[in-house]
Short mmCIF file of C-alpha atoms and ligand atoms in Angstrom, two decimals:
data_model
loop_
_atom_site.label_atom_id
_atom_site.label_comp_id
_atom_site.label_asym_id
_atom_site.label_seq_id
_atom_site.Cartn_x
_atom_site.Cartn_y
_atom_site.Cartn_z
CA UNK A 1 -11.23 8.56 7.65
CA UNK A 2 -12.09 10.36 4.45
CA UNK A 3 -13.79 8.31 1.80
CA UNK A 4 -15.96 9.29 -1.06
CA UNK A 5 -19.51 7.98 -0.85
CA UNK A 6 -18.97 6.60 2.64
CA UNK A 7 -22.70 6.01 3.09
CA UNK A 8 -22.91 3.93 -0.07
CA UNK A 9 -19.85 1.97 0.99
CA UNK A 10 -21.32 1.23 4.42
CA UNK A 11 -24.62 0.21 2.83
CA UNK A 12 -22.92 -2.19 0.38
CA UNK A 13 -20.71 -3.58 3.13
CA UNK A 14 -23.55 -4.20 5.58
CA UNK A 15 -25.68 -5.72 2.84
CA UNK A 16 -22.82 -8.08 1.87
CA UNK A 17 -22.29 -8.99 5.54
CA UNK A 18 -26.01 -9.60 6.05
CA UNK A 19 -26.44 -11.75 2.91
CA UNK A 20 -23.32 -13.76 3.76
CA UNK A 21 -24.42 -14.27 7.35
CA UNK A 22 -27.94 -15.35 6.36
CA UNK A 23 -26.47 -17.74 3.75
CA UNK A 24 -24.48 -19.42 6.54
CA UNK A 25 -27.64 -19.72 8.68
CA UNK A 26 -29.46 -21.21 5.66
CA UNK A 27 -26.83 -23.85 4.91
CA UNK A 28 -26.73 -24.84 8.60
CA UNK A 29 -30.51 -25.07 8.75
CA UNK A 30 -30.52 -27.11 5.54
CA UNK A 31 -28.17 -29.79 6.87
CA UNK A 32 -29.36 -29.74 10.49
CA UNK A 33 -33.12 -29.43 9.99
CA UNK A 34 -33.88 -30.87 6.53
CA UNK A 35 -30.93 -33.28 6.25
CA UNK A 36 -29.03 -35.76 8.40
CA UNK A 37 -27.06 -33.27 10.52
CA UNK A 38 -23.26 -33.20 10.85
CA UNK A 39 -20.93 -36.06 11.76
CA UNK A 40 -17.68 -37.65 10.55
CA UNK A 41 -18.95 -41.19 10.01
CA UNK A 42 -18.57 -41.92 6.29
CA UNK A 43 -22.33 -41.38 5.83
CA UNK A 44 -24.56 -38.55 4.60
CA UNK A 45 -23.91 -36.55 7.77
CA UNK A 46 -20.25 -36.46 6.73
CA UNK A 47 -21.18 -35.34 3.22
CA UNK A 48 -23.04 -32.42 4.84
CA UNK A 49 -19.73 -30.90 5.94
CA UNK A 50 -19.11 -30.35 2.21
CA UNK A 51 -21.72 -27.58 1.64
CA UNK A 52 -21.31 -26.16 5.16
CA UNK A 53 -17.55 -25.66 4.86
CA UNK A 54 -17.82 -24.37 1.30
CA UNK A 55 -20.39 -21.69 2.19
CA UNK A 56 -18.75 -20.58 5.46
CA UNK A 57 -15.16 -20.86 4.31
CA UNK A 58 -14.66 -20.93 0.59
CA UNK A 59 -17.38 -18.36 -0.14
CA UNK A 60 -17.90 -16.18 2.97
CA UNK A 61 -14.30 -16.01 4.26
CA UNK A 62 -12.92 -15.56 0.75
CA UNK A 63 -15.39 -12.72 0.14
CA UNK A 64 -14.26 -10.96 3.33
CA UNK A 65 -10.59 -11.55 2.44
CA UNK A 66 -11.15 -9.86 -0.93
CA UNK A 67 -12.69 -6.68 0.50
CA UNK A 68 -10.58 -6.38 3.62
CA UNK A 69 -8.26 -3.75 2.07
CA UNK A 70 -11.33 -1.62 1.37
CA UNK A 71 -12.36 -1.09 5.00
CA UNK A 72 -11.56 2.60 5.67
CA UNK A 73 -10.98 2.04 9.41
CA UNK A 74 -8.04 -0.28 8.53
CA UNK A 75 -6.31 2.39 6.45
CA UNK A 76 -4.29 3.57 9.41
CA UNK A 77 -2.90 0.04 9.84
CA UNK A 78 0.32 -0.69 7.99
CA UNK A 79 0.06 -2.31 4.57
CA UNK A 80 2.06 -5.28 5.85
CA UNK A 81 -0.49 -6.01 8.60
CA UNK A 82 -3.30 -5.82 6.04
CA UNK A 83 -1.43 -8.21 3.76
CA UNK A 84 -1.16 -10.69 6.62
CA UNK A 85 -4.90 -10.37 7.28
CA UNK A 86 -5.74 -10.75 3.55
CA UNK A 87 -3.40 -13.74 3.19
CA UNK A 88 -4.53 -15.26 6.50
CA UNK A 89 -8.23 -15.08 5.61
CA UNK A 90 -7.52 -16.57 2.19
CA UNK A 91 -5.50 -19.34 3.83
CA UNK A 92 -8.37 -20.06 6.23
CA UNK A 93 -10.79 -20.20 3.27
CA UNK A 94 -8.45 -22.65 1.51
CA UNK A 95 -8.24 -24.90 4.60
CA UNK A 96 -12.05 -24.98 4.86
CA UNK A 97 -12.23 -25.90 1.15
CA UNK A 98 -9.69 -28.72 1.54
CA UNK A 99 -11.51 -30.21 4.54
CA UNK A 100 -14.78 -30.02 2.58
CA UNK A 101 -13.06 -31.96 -0.25
CA UNK A 102 -11.88 -34.62 2.23
CA UNK A 103 -15.46 -34.94 3.53
CA UNK A 104 -17.01 -35.55 0.11
CA UNK A 105 -14.26 -37.91 -1.15
CA UNK A 106 -14.38 -39.88 2.12
CA UNK A 107 -18.16 -40.15 1.86
CA UNK A 108 -17.97 -41.27 -1.80
CA UNK A 109 -15.32 -43.91 -1.00
CA UNK A 110 -17.24 -45.26 2.01
CA UNK A 111 -20.49 -45.42 0.00
CA UNK A 112 -18.72 -46.81 -3.11
CA UNK A 113 -19.86 -43.86 -5.25
CA UNK A 114 -17.45 -43.11 -8.14
CA UNK A 115 -15.19 -40.08 -7.76
CA UNK A 116 -14.91 -37.12 -10.11
CA UNK A 117 -17.64 -37.99 -12.61
CA UNK A 118 -19.60 -34.72 -12.62
CA UNK A 119 -18.87 -31.32 -14.21
CA UNK A 120 -19.40 -29.92 -10.71
CA UNK A 121 -16.56 -32.03 -9.35
CA UNK A 122 -14.20 -31.20 -12.26
CA UNK A 123 -14.71 -27.45 -12.02
CA UNK A 124 -14.76 -27.61 -8.22
CA UNK A 125 -11.45 -29.43 -7.89
CA UNK A 126 -9.89 -27.14 -10.52
CA UNK A 127 -11.05 -24.09 -8.53
CA UNK A 128 -9.53 -25.44 -5.29
CA UNK A 129 -6.20 -26.22 -6.99
CA UNK A 130 -6.00 -22.83 -8.73
CA UNK A 131 -6.95 -21.10 -5.50
CA UNK A 132 -4.03 -22.88 -3.77
CA UNK A 133 -1.78 -21.69 -6.59
CA UNK A 134 -3.05 -18.11 -6.22
CA UNK A 135 -2.24 -18.32 -2.52
CA UNK A 136 1.32 -19.53 -3.08
CA UNK A 137 2.00 -17.01 -5.85
CA UNK A 138 0.44 -14.24 -3.70
CA UNK A 139 2.77 -15.03 -0.79
CA UNK A 140 5.76 -15.28 -3.14
CA UNK A 141 5.05 -11.96 -4.81
CA UNK A 142 3.65 -9.76 -2.06
CA UNK A 143 4.83 -11.13 1.29
CA UNK A 144 8.38 -12.30 0.62
CA UNK A 145 10.44 -9.11 0.83
CA UNK A 146 12.96 -10.04 -1.88
CA UNK A 147 10.51 -9.92 -4.81
CA UNK A 148 11.37 -6.93 -7.05
CA UNK A 149 8.89 -4.08 -6.97
CA UNK A 150 8.60 -4.19 -10.75
CA UNK A 151 7.38 -7.81 -10.56
CA UNK A 152 4.84 -6.88 -7.90
CA UNK A 153 3.52 -4.12 -10.12
CA UNK A 154 3.47 -6.27 -13.25
CA UNK A 155 1.55 -9.09 -11.59
CA UNK A 156 -0.99 -7.02 -9.64
CA UNK A 157 -3.60 -6.79 -12.43
CA UNK A 158 -3.30 -10.56 -12.93
CA UNK A 159 -3.58 -11.19 -9.18
CA UNK A 160 -6.74 -9.08 -8.95
CA UNK A 161 -8.28 -10.57 -12.10
CA UNK A 162 -7.57 -14.19 -11.14
CA UNK A 163 -8.76 -13.54 -7.56
CA UNK A 164 -12.09 -12.14 -8.73
CA UNK A 165 -12.42 -14.84 -11.40
CA UNK A 166 -11.83 -17.60 -8.82
CA UNK A 167 -14.29 -16.07 -6.37
CA UNK A 168 -16.97 -15.95 -9.09
CA UNK A 169 -16.19 -19.50 -10.23
CA UNK A 170 -16.46 -20.84 -6.69
CA UNK A 171 -19.98 -19.41 -6.38
CA UNK A 172 -20.95 -20.87 -9.77
CA UNK A 173 -19.61 -24.30 -8.77
CA UNK A 174 -21.51 -24.12 -5.47
CA UNK A 175 -24.75 -23.41 -7.38
CA UNK A 176 -24.14 -26.51 -9.51
CA UNK A 177 -23.52 -28.57 -6.35
CA UNK A 178 -26.69 -27.27 -4.72
CA UNK A 179 -28.75 -28.14 -7.80
CA UNK A 180 -27.25 -31.65 -8.02
CA UNK A 181 -27.91 -32.31 -4.36
CA UNK A 182 -31.55 -31.19 -4.65
CA UNK A 183 -32.10 -33.41 -7.68
CA UNK A 184 -30.40 -36.44 -6.02
CA UNK A 185 -31.70 -35.89 -2.53
CA UNK A 186 -35.37 -35.09 -2.98
CA UNK A 187 -37.76 -37.93 -3.67
CA UNK A 188 -41.36 -38.10 -2.73
CA UNK A 189 -42.02 -35.21 -3.11
CA UNK A 190 -39.45 -34.61 -5.84
CA UNK A 191 -37.58 -31.40 -6.67
CA UNK A 192 -40.08 -30.66 -9.44
CA UNK A 193 -42.91 -30.74 -6.90
CA UNK A 194 -41.34 -27.81 -5.01
CA UNK A 195 -41.33 -29.16 -1.44
CA UNK A 196 -40.35 -26.67 1.32
CA UNK A 197 -36.71 -27.90 1.28
CA UNK A 198 -36.44 -27.15 -2.45
CA UNK A 199 -37.74 -23.59 -2.03
CA UNK A 200 -35.53 -23.03 1.02
CA UNK A 201 -32.37 -24.21 -0.73
CA UNK A 202 -33.18 -22.31 -3.93
CA UNK A 203 -33.22 -19.21 -1.73
CA UNK A 204 -29.80 -20.21 -0.37
CA UNK A 205 -28.52 -20.12 -3.96
CA UNK A 206 -29.95 -16.62 -4.45
CA UNK A 207 -28.31 -15.43 -1.21
CA UNK A 208 -24.95 -16.67 -2.48
CA UNK A 209 -25.38 -14.88 -5.82
CA UNK A 210 -26.30 -11.58 -4.12
CA UNK A 211 -23.38 -11.92 -1.68
CA UNK A 212 -21.04 -12.49 -4.63
CA UNK A 213 -22.49 -9.54 -6.56
CA UNK A 214 -22.00 -7.20 -3.58
CA UNK A 215 -18.41 -8.33 -2.94
CA UNK A 216 -17.57 -7.86 -6.63
CA UNK A 217 -19.17 -4.41 -6.56
CA UNK A 218 -17.15 -3.32 -3.52
CA UNK A 219 -13.91 -4.77 -4.90
CA UNK A 220 -14.23 -3.00 -8.25
CA UNK A 221 -14.98 0.61 -7.11
CA UNK A 222 -11.77 2.56 -7.70
CA UNK A 223 -12.93 5.38 -5.42
CA UNK A 224 -13.14 2.94 -2.47
CA UNK A 225 -9.56 1.75 -2.79
CA UNK A 226 -7.13 1.98 0.09
CA UNK A 227 -4.96 5.08 -0.49
CA UNK A 228 -1.28 4.26 -0.81
CA UNK A 229 0.85 4.51 2.31
CA UNK A 230 2.52 7.65 1.00
CA UNK A 231 -0.78 9.37 0.37
CA UNK A 232 -1.93 8.35 3.84
CA UNK A 233 1.24 9.86 5.25
CA UNK A 234 0.69 13.14 3.45
CA UNK A 235 -2.92 13.22 4.64
CA UNK A 236 -1.77 12.74 8.24
CA UNK A 237 0.83 15.48 8.01
CA UNK A 238 -1.64 17.83 6.30
CA UNK A 239 -4.23 17.28 8.98
CA UNK A 240 -5.01 20.47 10.89
CA UNK A 241 -3.38 22.76 8.36
CA UNK A 242 -5.62 25.36 6.78
CA UNK A 243 -4.84 24.15 3.33
CA UNK A 244 -6.48 20.75 3.53
CA UNK A 245 -8.42 21.40 0.36
CA UNK A 246 -5.19 20.81 -1.54
CA UNK A 247 -5.18 17.20 -0.45
CA UNK A 248 -7.58 16.38 -3.30
CA UNK A 249 -5.48 17.36 -6.32
CA UNK A 250 -2.33 16.23 -4.51
CA UNK A 251 -3.85 12.80 -4.20
CA UNK A 252 -4.52 12.38 -7.87
CA UNK A 253 -1.15 13.79 -8.86
CA UNK A 254 0.56 11.30 -6.61
CA UNK A 255 -1.50 8.41 -7.87
CA UNK A 256 -0.77 9.19 -11.48
CA UNK A 257 2.86 10.03 -11.03
CA UNK A 258 5.69 7.79 -9.92
CA UNK A 259 4.28 4.68 -8.36
CA UNK A 260 4.32 5.41 -4.65
CA UNK A 261 3.48 1.96 -3.41
CA UNK A 262 5.65 -1.11 -3.06
CA UNK A 263 2.91 -3.30 -4.53
CA UNK A 264 2.97 -1.18 -7.59
CA UNK A 265 -0.75 -1.11 -8.07
CA UNK A 266 -1.00 1.84 -10.39
CA UNK A 267 -4.73 1.77 -10.83
CA UNK A 268 -5.96 5.32 -11.00
CA UNK A 269 -7.04 6.58 -7.65
CA UNK A 270 -8.66 9.79 -8.82
CA UNK A 271 -12.21 9.09 -7.78
CA UNK A 272 -13.63 11.65 -10.20
CA UNK A 273 -12.70 9.39 -13.07
CA UNK A 274 -15.35 6.98 -11.93
CA UNK A 275 -19.06 7.29 -11.31
C1 LIG B 301 -19.06 -33.58 -5.13
C2 LIG B 301 -16.19 -29.74 -5.15
C3 LIG B 301 -19.82 -26.97 -3.50
C4 LIG B 301 -22.71 -30.81 -3.62
C5 LIG B 301 -17.96 -32.79 -5.24
C6 LIG B 301 -16.67 -33.24 -5.69
C7 LIG B 301 -15.85 -32.16 -5.70
C8 LIG B 301 -16.63 -31.02 -5.27
C9 LIG B 301 -14.39 -32.14 -6.12
C10 LIG B 301 -16.29 -34.65 -6.13
C11 LIG B 301 -16.03 -35.56 -4.99
C12 LIG B 301 -15.73 -36.97 -5.46
O1 LIG B 301 -15.71 -37.20 -6.66
O2 LIG B 301 -15.56 -37.86 -4.60
C13 LIG B 301 -16.93 -28.65 -4.74
C14 LIG B 301 -16.47 -27.29 -4.67
C15 LIG B 301 -17.49 -26.52 -4.23
C16 LIG B 301 -18.60 -27.39 -4.00
C17 LIG B 301 -15.07 -26.81 -5.00
C18 LIG B 301 -17.55 -25.04 -4.01
C19 LIG B 301 -17.18 -24.20 -4.84
C20 LIG B 301 -20.88 -27.78 -3.31
C21 LIG B 301 -22.12 -27.37 -2.69
C22 LIG B 301 -22.93 -28.45 -2.73
C23 LIG B 301 -22.22 -29.55 -3.36
C24 LIG B 301 -22.44 -26.00 -2.09
C25 LIG B 301 -24.33 -28.46 -2.19
C26 LIG B 301 -24.80 -29.46 -1.55
C27 LIG B 301 -21.98 -31.85 -4.11
C28 LIG B 301 -22.52 -33.17 -4.39
C29 LIG B 301 -21.45 -33.98 -4.79
C30 LIG B 301 -20.28 -33.15 -4.78
C31 LIG B 301 -23.98 -33.56 -4.27
C32 LIG B 301 -21.54 -35.46 -5.18
C33 LIG B 301 -21.81 -35.63 -6.63
C34 LIG B 301 -20.67 -35.21 -7.50
O3 LIG B 301 -19.57 -35.75 -7.39
O4 LIG B 301 -20.89 -34.29 -8.30
N1 LIG B 301 -17.92 -31.43 -4.99
N2 LIG B 301 -18.24 -28.67 -4.34
N3 LIG B 301 -20.96 -29.10 -3.69
N4 LIG B 301 -20.63 -31.87 -4.36
FE1 LIG B 301 -19.44 -30.28 -4.33
C1 LIG B 302 -5.42 -7.60 -3.79
C2 LIG B 302 -7.54 -11.93 -4.27
C3 LIG B 302 -3.87 -14.03 -1.90
C4 LIG B 302 -1.63 -9.72 -1.66
C5 LIG B 302 -6.31 -8.60 -4.09
C6 LIG B 302 -7.57 -8.38 -4.75
C7 LIG B 302 -8.16 -9.60 -4.88
C8 LIG B 302 -7.29 -10.59 -4.31
C9 LIG B 302 -9.49 -9.88 -5.55
C10 LIG B 302 -8.13 -7.01 -5.16
C11 LIG B 302 -8.68 -6.36 -3.92
C12 LIG B 302 -8.93 -4.88 -4.07
O1 LIG B 302 -8.78 -4.31 -5.16
O2 LIG B 302 -9.31 -4.25 -3.05
C13 LIG B 302 -6.74 -12.87 -3.65
C14 LIG B 302 -7.06 -14.28 -3.52
C15 LIG B 302 -6.01 -14.87 -2.86
C16 LIG B 302 -5.04 -13.83 -2.57
C17 LIG B 302 -8.34 -14.96 -4.03
C18 LIG B 302 -5.81 -16.31 -2.43
C19 LIG B 302 -6.22 -17.34 -3.07
C20 LIG B 302 -2.95 -13.06 -1.61
C21 LIG B 302 -1.75 -13.26 -0.84
C22 LIG B 302 -1.12 -12.06 -0.77
C23 LIG B 302 -1.92 -11.08 -1.50
C24 LIG B 302 -1.30 -14.57 -0.21
C25 LIG B 302 0.16 -11.78 -0.05
C26 LIG B 302 0.25 -10.79 0.79
C27 LIG B 302 -2.46 -8.80 -2.22
C28 LIG B 302 -2.13 -7.38 -2.33
C29 LIG B 302 -3.22 -6.77 -2.95
C30 LIG B 302 -4.19 -7.83 -3.20
C31 LIG B 302 -0.86 -6.71 -1.86
C32 LIG B 302 -3.36 -5.28 -3.32
C33 LIG B 302 -4.14 -4.53 -2.30
C34 LIG B 302 -4.39 -3.08 -2.68
O3 LIG B 302 -4.71 -2.80 -3.83
O4 LIG B 302 -4.26 -2.22 -1.80
N1 LIG B 302 -6.16 -9.95 -3.83
N2 LIG B 302 -5.52 -12.63 -3.06
N3 LIG B 302 -3.04 -11.73 -2.00
N4 LIG B 302 -3.71 -9.03 -2.75
FE1 LIG B 302 -4.59 -10.83 -2.91
#
């Protein structure tokens, strides 16, 4: 599958995958080795589901959901299938986030700790609610076949902006949560004395930031966008003809002309405009 700067794409993608994977290993090692482990018992082991589900679900799965349209080997799949995958991964991320909320509220109630007092909890709950809204609006606009194409086109820049904004906010909220937990949880030696757990979990925070940076990078390269279905079709039918070199200009003409795609994303696809 043709793609400009394929090597750079594969490098960014594998780096994102590696940072995300290692972040999941780190959060598991944090709760299983340094902390009380995992259980559903109203105690600290139940609280530990909170960071684990946030990192695996709300951050990692959401990151994958955001870049799934960019994978060149999925470009031969229909747009509808890719929408189901994008929506399904986002739904899975939302379910993980909701269960992680149940874990922390349940733990607070059992331990008689007040609910919703911190900035972390305010921004965190707001992010989960807005993410649920983004999911419902996304299904309404892009999966339900009756939505007018003009609406799909008009809302696409908002959908992309709010999706990327939410993803970034979720990582910021997780960093606040990590910091709170280190300050609350470490005593003798304290956080300020830099015990091994503090260093280890600080590194977890850095892994999350780098994962987020890579996902945002991949999701904002116009030259790595999925070509529209019509362009894909013309590429397939051109394949094998001697005049393949014409595919380039034809691509940009199509992208700039009448909107060829039902989703109406008219972002410029001429890769030369970017670099
Ligand atoms: C509490 C959301 C990530 C640590 C809470 C509460 C919410 C929340 C709503 C309040 C629960 C209550 O009042 O009963 C989120 C969201 C996150 C996230 C949406 C991801 C974006 C994390 C992470 C950690 C963490 C990664 C790391 C350990 C804490 C701690 C509390 C807490 C220590 C209890 C203190 C407090 O209420 O601020 N979180 N959280 N959170 N969270 Fe998170
Ligand atoms: C594109 C986020 C739910 C349909 C995007 C993009 C982001 C995003 C960041 C830009 C990706 C890119 O440029 O490659 C989210 C988030 C969601 C969500 C955070 C859930 C909370 C949905 C749902 C649908 C949907 C439920 C319904 C099918 C689309 C479509 C695109 C898109 C059609 C355009 C893909 C393209 O440009 O080829 N979404 N989305 N999204 N999303 Fe979502």
